[in-house]
mmCIF file of C-alpha atoms in Angstrom:
data_model
loop_
_atom_site.group_PDB
_atom_site.id
_atom_site.type_symbol
_atom_site.label_atom_id
_atom_site.label_comp_id
_atom_site.label_asym_id
_atom_site.label_seq_id
_atom_site.Cartn_x
_atom_site.Cartn_y
_atom_site.Cartn_z
ATOM 1 C CA MET A 1 1.615 -12.430 -5.558
ATOM 2 C CA LEU A 2 1.227 -13.230 -9.155
ATOM 3 C CA LEU A 3 -2.278 -14.720 -8.549
ATOM 4 C CA LEU A 4 -3.325 -11.550 -6.878
ATOM 5 C CA LEU A 5 -2.081 -9.534 -9.934
ATOM 6 C CA LEU A 6 -3.897 -11.723 -12.397
ATOM 7 C CA LEU A 7 -7.075 -11.388 -10.394
ATOM 8 C CA LEU A 8 -6.728 -7.813 -10.242
ATOM 9 C CA LEU A 9 -6.429 -7.528 -13.866
ATOM 10 C CA LEU A 10 -9.301 -9.693 -14.449
ATOM 11 C CA LEU A 11 -11.345 -7.689 -12.115
ATOM 12 C CA LEU A 12 -10.384 -4.492 -13.651
ATOM 13 C CA LEU A 13 -11.487 -5.922 -17.215
ATOM 14 C CA LEU A 14 -14.785 -6.983 -15.869
ATOM 15 C CA LEU A 15 -15.365 -3.421 -14.231
ATOM 16 C CA LEU A 16 -14.537 -1.790 -17.635
ATOM 17 C CA LEU A 17 -16.868 -4.184 -19.502
ATOM 18 C CA LEU A 18 -19.545 -3.528 -17.061
ATOM 19 C CA HIS A 19 -18.978 0.156 -17.081
ATOM 20 C CA TYR A 20 -19.340 0.411 -20.669
ATOM 21 C CA TYR A 21 -22.164 -2.108 -21.220
ATOM 22 C CA LEU A 22 -24.386 -0.656 -18.711
ATOM 23 C CA PRO A 23 -25.291 2.659 -20.486
ATOM 24 C CA THR A 24 -26.258 0.929 -23.513
ATOM 25 C CA THR A 25 -28.636 -1.628 -21.885
ATOM 26 C CA ILE A 26 -30.299 1.410 -20.339
ATOM 27 C CA THR A 27 -31.166 3.161 -23.569
ATOM 28 C CA THR A 28 -32.090 0.345 -25.641
ATOM 29 C CA THR A 29 -34.265 -1.453 -23.199
ATOM 30 C CA THR A 30 -36.285 1.521 -21.947
ATOM 31 C CA THR A 31 -37.215 2.830 -25.387
ATOM 32 C CA ILE A 32 -38.357 -0.489 -26.898
ATOM 33 C CA THR A 33 -39.990 -2.424 -23.804
ATOM 34 C CA THR A 34 -43.379 -1.979 -22.305
ATOM 35 C CA THR A 35 -44.103 -0.836 -18.804
ATOM 36 C CA THR A 36 -44.261 -4.330 -17.356
ATOM 37 C CA THR A 37 -40.918 -5.392 -18.627
ATOM 38 C CA THR A 38 -39.300 -1.748 -17.976
ATOM 39 C CA THR A 39 -39.752 -2.492 -14.096
ATOM 40 C CA THR A 40 -38.092 -5.876 -14.529
ATOM 41 C CA THR A 41 -35.243 -4.192 -16.406
ATOM 42 C CA THR A 42 -35.038 -1.505 -13.879
ATOM 43 C CA ILE A 43 -34.635 -4.089 -11.186
ATOM 44 C CA LEU A 44 -31.918 -5.855 -13.193
ATOM 45 C CA LEU A 45 -30.223 -2.592 -13.906
ATOM 46 C CA LEU A 46 -30.183 -1.892 -10.014
ATOM 47 C CA LEU A 47 -28.647 -5.327 -9.454
ATOM 48 C CA LEU A 48 -25.985 -4.688 -12.211
ATOM 49 C CA ARG A 49 -25.173 -1.421 -10.484
ATOM 50 C CA LEU A 50 -24.761 -3.237 -7.098
ATOM 51 C CA LEU A 51 -22.584 -5.750 -8.714
ATOM 52 C CA LEU A 52 -20.323 -3.059 -10.230
ATOM 53 C CA LEU A 53 -20.037 -1.404 -6.758
ATOM 54 C CA LEU A 54 -18.975 -4.628 -5.132
ATOM 55 C CA LEU A 55 -16.454 -5.116 -7.917
ATOM 56 C CA ARG A 56 -15.028 -1.829 -7.304
ATOM 57 C CA LEU A 57 -14.786 -2.459 -3.550
ATOM 58 C CA LEU A 58 -13.141 -5.906 -4.277
ATOM 59 C CA LEU A 59 -10.754 -4.089 -6.447
ATOM 60 C CA LEU A 60 -9.847 -1.711 -3.818
ATOM 61 C CA LEU A 61 -9.302 -4.564 -1.213
ATOM 62 C CA LEU A 62 -7.097 -6.427 -3.819
ATOM 63 C CA LEU A 63 -4.886 -3.589 -4.135
ATOM 64 C CA LEU A 64 -4.582 -2.965 -0.528
ATOM 65 C CA LEU A 65 -3.564 -6.718 -0.090
ATOM 66 C CA LEU A 66 -0.626 -6.041 -2.442
ATOM 67 C CA ASP A 67 2.710 -4.382 -1.674
ATOM 68 C CA TYR A 68 2.968 -0.593 -1.079
ATOM 69 C CA TYR A 69 4.398 -0.192 -4.619
ATOM 70 C CA TYR A 70 0.958 -1.046 -5.877
ATOM 71 C CA TYR A 71 -0.410 2.229 -4.299
ATOM 72 C CA TYR A 72 0.576 4.109 -7.264
ATOM 73 C CA LEU A 73 -1.466 1.606 -9.338
ATOM 74 C CA LEU A 74 -4.332 2.326 -6.974
ATOM 75 C CA LEU A 75 -4.071 6.070 -7.612
ATOM 76 C CA PHE A 76 -3.827 5.462 -11.387
ATOM 77 C CA LEU A 77 -7.036 3.416 -11.288
ATOM 78 C CA LEU A 78 -9.104 5.799 -9.290
ATOM 79 C CA ILE A 79 -8.030 8.666 -11.461
ATOM 80 C CA PHE A 80 -8.877 6.570 -14.658
ATOM 81 C CA TYR A 81 -12.237 5.619 -13.125
ATOM 82 C CA TYR A 82 -13.339 8.963 -12.303
ATOM 83 C CA LEU A 83 -12.233 10.469 -15.767
ATOM 84 C CA THR A 84 -14.242 8.073 -17.669
#
């Protein structure tokens, strides 16, 4: 149970880092690079977005594995995610 909570907090931290790191990589790489490297950064960006989506799904699955008391945490995280 405690291990699941720690994993959940780690996953949440990783999601927040990816969420705030991703928009800065878009603006800096597209303005500086050429067209050949822009396509590779676009592919990399799509892979990062896919990773972000998979991490969100994993977060939801971890929350569902916990007790029903943690559904309030799930509600809070969903509200927090959609407000940011």
